[in-house]
């Protein structure tokens, strides 16, 4: 039995964000069409540990979409203190299993897949929901996800400028300096989040914040937000008033009402409930639900990240690596 092993670098080389955006459209449509089975993730959070472990299983049938059937499992540890050590906060692997025999087919770097597919999903949501003329980007955060999201946003909209705000201004300056050579638009580090949001019609929140960093009064009419950083019930990046004012779109309803702190805090404040969710992104892609309804509407995509997205990325990577004879093929 031979399995494929893909390193962080190999995943980045084989899965450009532009290609991943196309794959994530397929995955979300498959989910909306009932071609995927995905329970809620299991979180292991020992009280004395420095991080947590998440287990994210999924199954995708062949269905009518352009993918092969398979089982997938992402086992990932999230250590918030890692960036200070020069490490991604997400560490782990994505495993791909045969739908015919259950044999392990591949093990891939989860940090790379998570960064790429998360940004790609935001790219899909932005393409669906943001105004066509949106181009003033506010990037809140300066880490792995911020970098990937800058690429994704540039693929789906014509960006005129990007303002970057981070917890430390020197991090925003470093982000701008490192990313500037790859983009034709201005990258402007700013001191405050309010300054970054001034006039922004595209907003990405990719931070480790636990308390809200975005206030409703700072958001312009017609803006689109991708709220990405918080993925647990006890953390959020935007305040309850923003959640209530925005048309809310999600990757999956069940995940949102059980796991998304941005949603749960606003619900506890009595400002929103399940009916506030306009649609899952897959439903909009299929044409079952509408997206943006007016130019002045504030749209918000709450991203949690789904196991089906990891599985779709892994299945695509497996086929591409076989075609290109890439990666390491080892006896198992």
CSV table of C-alpha atoms in Angstrom, one decimal:
chain,number,residue,atom,x,y,z
A,1,UNK,CA,0.0,0.0,0.0
A,2,UNK,CA,1.5,3.3,-1.1
A,3,UNK,CA,0.3,6.7,0.1
A,4,UNK,CA,0.9,10.3,-1.0
A,5,UNK,CA,2.5,12.7,1.4
A,6,UNK,CA,2.4,16.4,0.5
A,7,UNK,CA,4.5,19.0,2.5
A,8,UNK,CA,3.5,22.6,3.1
A,9,UNK,CA,5.5,23.8,0.1
A,10,UNK,CA,4.1,21.1,-2.2
A,11,UNK,CA,0.5,22.0,-1.2
A,12,UNK,CA,1.2,25.7,-2.0
A,13,UNK,CA,2.7,24.8,-5.4
A,14,UNK,CA,-0.1,22.4,-6.4
A,15,UNK,CA,-3.1,24.4,-5.2
A,16,UNK,CA,-2.9,28.1,-6.3
A,17,UNK,CA,-5.7,30.1,-4.7
A,18,UNK,CA,-7.3,30.9,-8.1
A,19,UNK,CA,-7.7,27.1,-8.8
A,20,UNK,CA,-8.9,26.5,-5.2
A,21,UNK,CA,-11.6,29.1,-5.6
A,22,UNK,CA,-13.0,27.0,-8.5
A,23,UNK,CA,-12.8,23.8,-6.4
A,24,UNK,CA,-14.5,25.4,-3.4
A,25,UNK,CA,-17.5,26.4,-5.6
A,26,UNK,CA,-17.8,22.7,-6.5
A,27,UNK,CA,-17.6,21.7,-2.9
A,28,UNK,CA,-20.2,24.2,-1.6
A,29,UNK,CA,-22.6,23.3,-4.4
A,30,UNK,CA,-22.1,19.6,-3.6
A,31,UNK,CA,-22.9,20.3,0.1
A,32,UNK,CA,-26.1,22.3,-0.9
A,33,UNK,CA,-27.1,19.4,-3.2
A,34,UNK,CA,-26.9,16.8,-0.4
A,35,UNK,CA,-23.8,15.1,-1.9
A,36,UNK,CA,-21.8,15.5,1.3
A,37,UNK,CA,-22.0,14.1,4.8
A,38,UNK,CA,-20.4,16.2,7.5
A,39,UNK,CA,-21.0,16.1,11.3
A,40,UNK,CA,-20.0,19.0,13.5
A,41,UNK,CA,-16.3,19.1,14.4
A,42,UNK,CA,-15.1,17.6,17.6
A,43,UNK,CA,-13.0,19.9,19.8
A,44,UNK,CA,-10.7,18.6,22.5
A,45,UNK,CA,-9.8,21.4,24.8
A,46,UNK,CA,-7.9,20.2,28.0
A,47,UNK,CA,-8.1,22.9,30.6
A,48,UNK,CA,-4.3,22.9,31.2
A,49,UNK,CA,-3.2,22.7,27.6
A,50,UNK,CA,-1.7,25.6,25.6
A,51,UNK,CA,-3.9,24.8,22.6
A,52,UNK,CA,-6.7,22.6,21.4
A,53,UNK,CA,-7.3,19.8,18.9
A,54,UNK,CA,-10.0,19.7,16.3
A,55,UNK,CA,-11.2,16.6,14.4
A,56,UNK,CA,-13.1,17.3,11.2
A,57,UNK,CA,-14.4,14.3,9.3
A,58,UNK,CA,-16.4,14.4,6.0
A,59,UNK,CA,-17.6,12.2,3.2
A,60,UNK,CA,-18.4,13.3,-0.4
A,61,UNK,CA,-20.2,11.1,-2.9
A,62,UNK,CA,-19.4,11.3,-6.6
A,63,UNK,CA,-22.8,12.9,-7.2
A,64,UNK,CA,-23.2,15.1,-10.2
A,65,UNK,CA,-20.2,17.3,-9.4
A,66,UNK,CA,-16.6,17.2,-10.9
A,67,UNK,CA,-15.0,15.3,-8.0
A,68,UNK,CA,-14.5,11.7,-6.9
A,69,UNK,CA,-16.1,10.1,-3.8
A,70,UNK,CA,-14.0,9.9,-0.7
A,71,UNK,CA,-13.7,10.2,3.0
A,72,UNK,CA,-11.6,12.9,4.6
A,73,UNK,CA,-10.3,13.8,8.1
A,74,UNK,CA,-8.5,16.9,9.2
A,75,UNK,CA,-6.8,16.5,12.5
A,76,UNK,CA,-5.5,19.9,13.6
A,77,UNK,CA,-4.1,21.5,16.7
A,78,UNK,CA,-4.6,25.3,17.2
A,79,UNK,CA,-2.0,27.0,19.3
A,80,UNK,CA,-2.7,30.8,19.6
A,81,UNK,CA,0.8,31.4,20.8
A,82,UNK,CA,2.5,30.0,17.8
A,83,UNK,CA,2.8,33.2,15.7
A,84,UNK,CA,5.1,34.6,18.3
A,85,UNK,CA,7.4,31.6,17.7
A,86,UNK,CA,7.3,32.1,13.9
A,87,UNK,CA,4.8,29.2,13.5
A,88,UNK,CA,1.3,29.0,12.0
A,89,UNK,CA,-1.3,28.7,14.8
A,90,UNK,CA,-2.8,25.7,12.8
A,91,UNK,CA,-0.8,22.5,12.8
A,92,UNK,CA,-1.9,19.1,11.6
A,93,UNK,CA,-2.7,16.9,8.6
A,94,UNK,CA,-5.6,16.3,6.2
A,95,UNK,CA,-6.0,12.6,5.4
A,96,UNK,CA,-7.8,11.2,2.3
A,97,UNK,CA,-9.4,7.8,2.3
A,98,UNK,CA,-10.7,5.6,-0.6
A,99,UNK,CA,-14.5,5.5,-0.8
A,100,UNK,CA,-14.2,2.0,-2.3
A,101,UNK,CA,-12.0,0.3,0.3
A,102,UNK,CA,-11.3,2.8,3.1
A,103,UNK,CA,-7.6,2.6,2.4
A,104,UNK,CA,-5.6,5.7,3.4
A,105,UNK,CA,-4.6,7.4,0.1
A,106,UNK,CA,-2.8,10.6,1.2
A,107,UNK,CA,-1.6,12.7,4.1
A,108,UNK,CA,-1.2,16.4,3.5
A,109,UNK,CA,-0.1,19.5,5.4
A,110,UNK,CA,-3.2,20.9,7.1
A,111,UNK,CA,-1.8,24.4,7.7
A,112,UNK,CA,-1.3,25.0,4.0
A,113,UNK,CA,-4.7,23.5,3.0
A,114,UNK,CA,-6.5,25.5,5.7
A,115,UNK,CA,-4.9,28.8,4.6
A,116,UNK,CA,-5.6,28.3,0.9
A,117,UNK,CA,-9.2,26.9,1.2
A,118,UNK,CA,-10.3,29.4,3.8
A,119,UNK,CA,-9.2,32.3,1.6
A,120,UNK,CA,-10.7,30.6,-1.5
A,121,UNK,CA,-14.0,30.3,0.3
A,122,UNK,CA,-14.0,34.0,1.1
A,123,UNK,CA,-13.2,34.6,-2.6
A,124,UNK,CA,-16.3,32.6,-3.6
A,125,UNK,CA,-18.4,34.6,-1.1
A,126,UNK,CA,-17.0,37.9,-2.1
A,127,UNK,CA,-17.5,37.2,-5.8
A,128,UNK,CA,-21.2,36.4,-5.0
A,129,UNK,CA,-22.0,39.1,-2.5
A,130,UNK,CA,-19.7,42.1,-2.9
A,131,UNK,CA,-20.7,45.0,-5.2
A,132,UNK,CA,-19.1,44.6,-8.6
A,133,UNK,CA,-17.3,47.9,-8.2
A,134,UNK,CA,-16.0,47.2,-4.6
A,135,UNK,CA,-12.3,47.8,-4.5
A,136,UNK,CA,-11.3,49.6,-1.3
A,137,UNK,CA,-10.1,46.7,0.9
A,138,UNK,CA,-9.6,46.8,4.6
A,139,UNK,CA,-7.4,43.9,5.9
A,140,UNK,CA,-7.6,43.4,9.6
A,141,UNK,CA,-4.8,41.1,10.6
A,142,UNK,CA,-1.4,40.5,9.2
A,143,UNK,CA,-0.8,36.7,9.5
A,144,UNK,CA,-1.1,33.7,7.3
A,145,UNK,CA,-4.8,34.2,6.6
A,146,UNK,CA,-4.4,37.9,5.9
A,147,UNK,CA,-1.8,37.1,3.3
A,148,UNK,CA,-3.9,34.4,1.6
A,149,UNK,CA,-7.0,36.6,1.7
A,150,UNK,CA,-5.2,39.4,0.0
A,151,UNK,CA,-4.4,37.1,-2.9
A,152,UNK,CA,-8.0,35.8,-3.0
A,153,UNK,CA,-9.6,39.2,-2.9
A,154,UNK,CA,-7.4,40.3,-5.8
A,155,UNK,CA,-8.7,37.4,-7.9
A,156,UNK,CA,-12.4,38.3,-7.6
A,157,UNK,CA,-12.4,42.1,-7.5
A,158,UNK,CA,-10.3,44.9,-9.0
A,159,UNK,CA,-8.6,46.2,-5.8
A,160,UNK,CA,-7.8,49.9,-5.8
A,161,UNK,CA,-6.1,50.0,-2.4
A,162,UNK,CA,-5.7,48.0,0.7
A,163,UNK,CA,-5.3,49.4,4.2
A,164,UNK,CA,-3.9,47.0,6.8
A,165,UNK,CA,-4.5,47.2,10.5
A,166,UNK,CA,-2.9,44.8,13.0
A,167,UNK,CA,-2.6,44.6,16.8
A,168,UNK,CA,0.9,46.1,16.4
A,169,UNK,CA,1.6,48.7,13.7
A,170,UNK,CA,5.0,47.1,13.0
A,171,UNK,CA,3.3,43.9,11.9
A,172,UNK,CA,1.1,45.9,9.5
A,173,UNK,CA,4.2,47.6,8.1
A,174,UNK,CA,6.0,44.3,7.7
A,175,UNK,CA,2.9,42.8,5.9
A,176,UNK,CA,2.8,45.7,3.5
A,177,UNK,CA,6.5,45.6,2.8
A,178,UNK,CA,6.5,41.9,2.1
A,179,UNK,CA,3.4,41.8,0.0
A,180,UNK,CA,3.8,45.1,-2.0
A,181,UNK,CA,6.0,43.6,-4.8
A,182,UNK,CA,3.3,41.1,-5.8
A,183,UNK,CA,0.4,43.6,-6.2
A,184,UNK,CA,-0.2,46.7,-8.4
A,185,UNK,CA,-2.3,48.5,-5.9
A,186,UNK,CA,-1.3,50.5,-2.8
A,187,UNK,CA,-0.8,48.7,0.5
A,188,UNK,CA,-1.2,51.1,3.4
A,189,UNK,CA,-0.4,50.2,7.0
A,190,UNK,CA,-2.6,52.2,9.4
A,191,UNK,CA,-2.6,52.7,13.1
A,192,UNK,CA,-6.3,51.9,13.9
A,193,UNK,CA,-9.0,49.6,12.7
A,194,UNK,CA,-11.4,52.6,12.4
A,195,UNK,CA,-8.9,54.2,10.0
A,196,UNK,CA,-8.7,51.0,8.0
A,197,UNK,CA,-12.5,50.7,7.7
A,198,UNK,CA,-13.0,54.3,6.6
A,199,UNK,CA,-14.6,54.1,3.2
A,200,UNK,CA,-13.9,50.4,2.8
A,201,UNK,CA,-16.3,48.4,0.7
A,202,UNK,CA,-14.4,45.1,1.2
A,203,UNK,CA,-13.5,44.0,4.7
A,204,UNK,CA,-11.6,40.9,5.8
A,205,UNK,CA,-11.2,40.2,9.5
A,206,UNK,CA,-8.5,37.6,10.0
A,207,UNK,CA,-7.4,38.1,13.6
A,208,UNK,CA,-7.1,36.2,16.8
A,209,UNK,CA,-9.4,38.6,18.6
A,210,UNK,CA,-11.7,37.3,21.3
A,211,UNK,CA,-13.6,40.6,21.8
A,212,UNK,CA,-15.2,42.6,19.0
A,213,UNK,CA,-12.7,44.8,17.1
A,214,UNK,CA,-15.3,46.0,14.5
A,215,UNK,CA,-18.1,48.4,15.4
A,216,UNK,CA,-21.2,49.0,13.3
A,217,UNK,CA,-20.6,52.8,13.1
A,218,UNK,CA,-17.3,52.2,11.2
A,219,UNK,CA,-18.9,50.3,8.4
A,220,UNK,CA,-19.9,52.0,5.2
A,221,UNK,CA,-23.2,51.4,3.4
A,222,UNK,CA,-22.8,48.7,0.7
A,223,UNK,CA,-19.8,47.1,2.3
A,224,UNK,CA,-19.1,43.3,2.2
A,225,UNK,CA,-17.4,41.6,5.2
A,226,UNK,CA,-15.6,38.3,5.3
A,227,UNK,CA,-15.4,37.5,9.1
A,228,UNK,CA,-12.8,34.8,9.3
A,229,UNK,CA,-10.7,34.8,12.4
A,230,UNK,CA,-13.0,33.6,15.1
A,231,UNK,CA,-14.1,30.0,14.8
A,232,UNK,CA,-15.2,29.1,18.4
A,233,UNK,CA,-18.3,29.9,20.4
A,234,UNK,CA,-16.4,32.1,22.9
A,235,UNK,CA,-14.6,34.5,20.4
A,236,UNK,CA,-15.8,37.1,18.0
A,237,UNK,CA,-14.4,39.9,15.8
A,238,UNK,CA,-17.5,42.0,15.1
A,239,UNK,CA,-20.1,43.5,17.5
A,240,UNK,CA,-23.7,42.4,17.8
A,241,UNK,CA,-24.9,45.5,16.1
A,242,UNK,CA,-22.9,44.7,13.0
A,243,UNK,CA,-24.3,41.2,12.9
A,244,UNK,CA,-27.8,42.6,13.2
A,245,UNK,CA,-27.4,45.2,10.5
A,246,UNK,CA,-25.9,42.9,7.9
A,247,UNK,CA,-27.4,40.4,5.6
A,248,UNK,CA,-25.8,37.2,7.0
A,249,UNK,CA,-24.5,34.4,4.8
A,250,UNK,CA,-22.7,31.3,6.1
A,251,UNK,CA,-20.8,28.2,4.9
A,252,UNK,CA,-23.3,26.1,6.9
A,253,UNK,CA,-26.2,26.9,9.2
A,254,UNK,CA,-25.7,24.0,11.6
A,255,UNK,CA,-22.1,25.0,12.2
A,256,UNK,CA,-22.9,28.7,12.6
A,257,UNK,CA,-25.6,28.3,15.3
A,258,UNK,CA,-23.4,25.9,17.3
A,259,UNK,CA,-19.9,27.2,16.8
A,260,UNK,CA,-19.7,30.8,15.6
A,261,UNK,CA,-19.1,33.3,18.4
A,262,UNK,CA,-19.9,36.2,16.2
A,263,UNK,CA,-23.4,34.7,15.7
A,264,UNK,CA,-23.9,33.4,19.2
A,265,UNK,CA,-23.1,36.6,21.1
A,266,UNK,CA,-25.5,38.6,18.9
A,267,UNK,CA,-28.2,35.9,19.5
A,268,UNK,CA,-27.6,36.1,23.2
A,269,UNK,CA,-28.1,39.8,23.0
A,270,UNK,CA,-31.5,39.2,21.4
A,271,UNK,CA,-30.6,40.9,18.2
A,272,UNK,CA,-30.6,38.0,15.8
A,273,UNK,CA,-31.8,34.4,15.5
A,274,UNK,CA,-31.6,31.5,13.1
A,275,UNK,CA,-34.0,33.3,10.7
A,276,UNK,CA,-31.4,36.1,10.3
A,277,UNK,CA,-29.2,33.7,8.2
A,278,UNK,CA,-30.1,34.6,4.6
A,279,UNK,CA,-28.5,31.6,3.0
A,280,UNK,CA,-25.6,29.2,2.9
A,281,UNK,CA,-23.1,30.1,0.1
A,282,UNK,CA,-23.8,26.9,-1.7
A,283,UNK,CA,-27.5,27.7,-1.8
A,284,UNK,CA,-26.7,31.0,-3.5
A,285,UNK,CA,-24.3,29.3,-5.9
A,286,UNK,CA,-27.1,26.8,-6.9
A,287,UNK,CA,-29.6,29.7,-7.4
A,288,UNK,CA,-31.8,28.4,-4.6
A,289,UNK,CA,-31.4,31.6,-2.5
A,290,UNK,CA,-30.6,35.2,-3.5
A,291,UNK,CA,-27.4,37.0,-2.6
A,292,UNK,CA,-27.0,40.8,-2.4
A,293,UNK,CA,-30.3,42.6,-3.1
A,294,UNK,CA,-29.3,46.3,-3.2
A,295,UNK,CA,-26.1,48.5,-3.6
A,296,UNK,CA,-26.4,49.9,0.0
A,297,UNK,CA,-27.0,46.5,1.7
A,298,UNK,CA,-24.2,45.4,4.1
A,299,UNK,CA,-23.4,41.8,3.4
A,300,UNK,CA,-21.5,39.6,5.8
A,301,UNK,CA,-20.0,36.1,5.2
A,302,UNK,CA,-19.3,34.3,8.5
A,303,UNK,CA,-16.7,31.7,7.7
A,304,UNK,CA,-16.1,28.8,10.0
A,305,UNK,CA,-14.3,26.4,7.7
A,306,UNK,CA,-15.8,23.0,6.9
A,307,UNK,CA,-14.4,19.5,6.7
A,308,UNK,CA,-15.9,19.2,3.2
A,309,UNK,CA,-13.7,22.0,2.0
A,310,UNK,CA,-10.6,20.2,3.3
A,311,UNK,CA,-11.8,17.0,1.7
A,312,UNK,CA,-12.4,18.7,-1.7
A,313,UNK,CA,-9.0,20.3,-1.6
A,314,UNK,CA,-7.3,17.0,-0.7
A,315,UNK,CA,-9.2,15.1,-3.4
A,316,UNK,CA,-8.1,17.7,-6.0
A,317,UNK,CA,-4.5,17.7,-4.8
A,318,UNK,CA,-4.4,13.9,-4.9
A,319,UNK,CA,-5.5,13.8,-8.5
A,320,UNK,CA,-3.1,16.6,-9.5
A,321,UNK,CA,-0.2,15.1,-7.7
A,322,UNK,CA,-0.8,11.8,-9.5
A,323,UNK,CA,-0.9,13.5,-12.9
A,324,UNK,CA,2.3,15.5,-12.2
A,325,UNK,CA,4.1,12.8,-10.3
A,326,UNK,CA,4.5,15.3,-7.5
A,327,UNK,CA,5.0,14.7,-3.7
A,328,UNK,CA,6.4,11.7,-1.9
A,329,UNK,CA,4.9,8.3,-2.5
A,330,UNK,CA,5.7,6.0,0.4
A,331,UNK,CA,5.0,2.5,1.5
A,332,UNK,CA,2.5,2.4,4.4
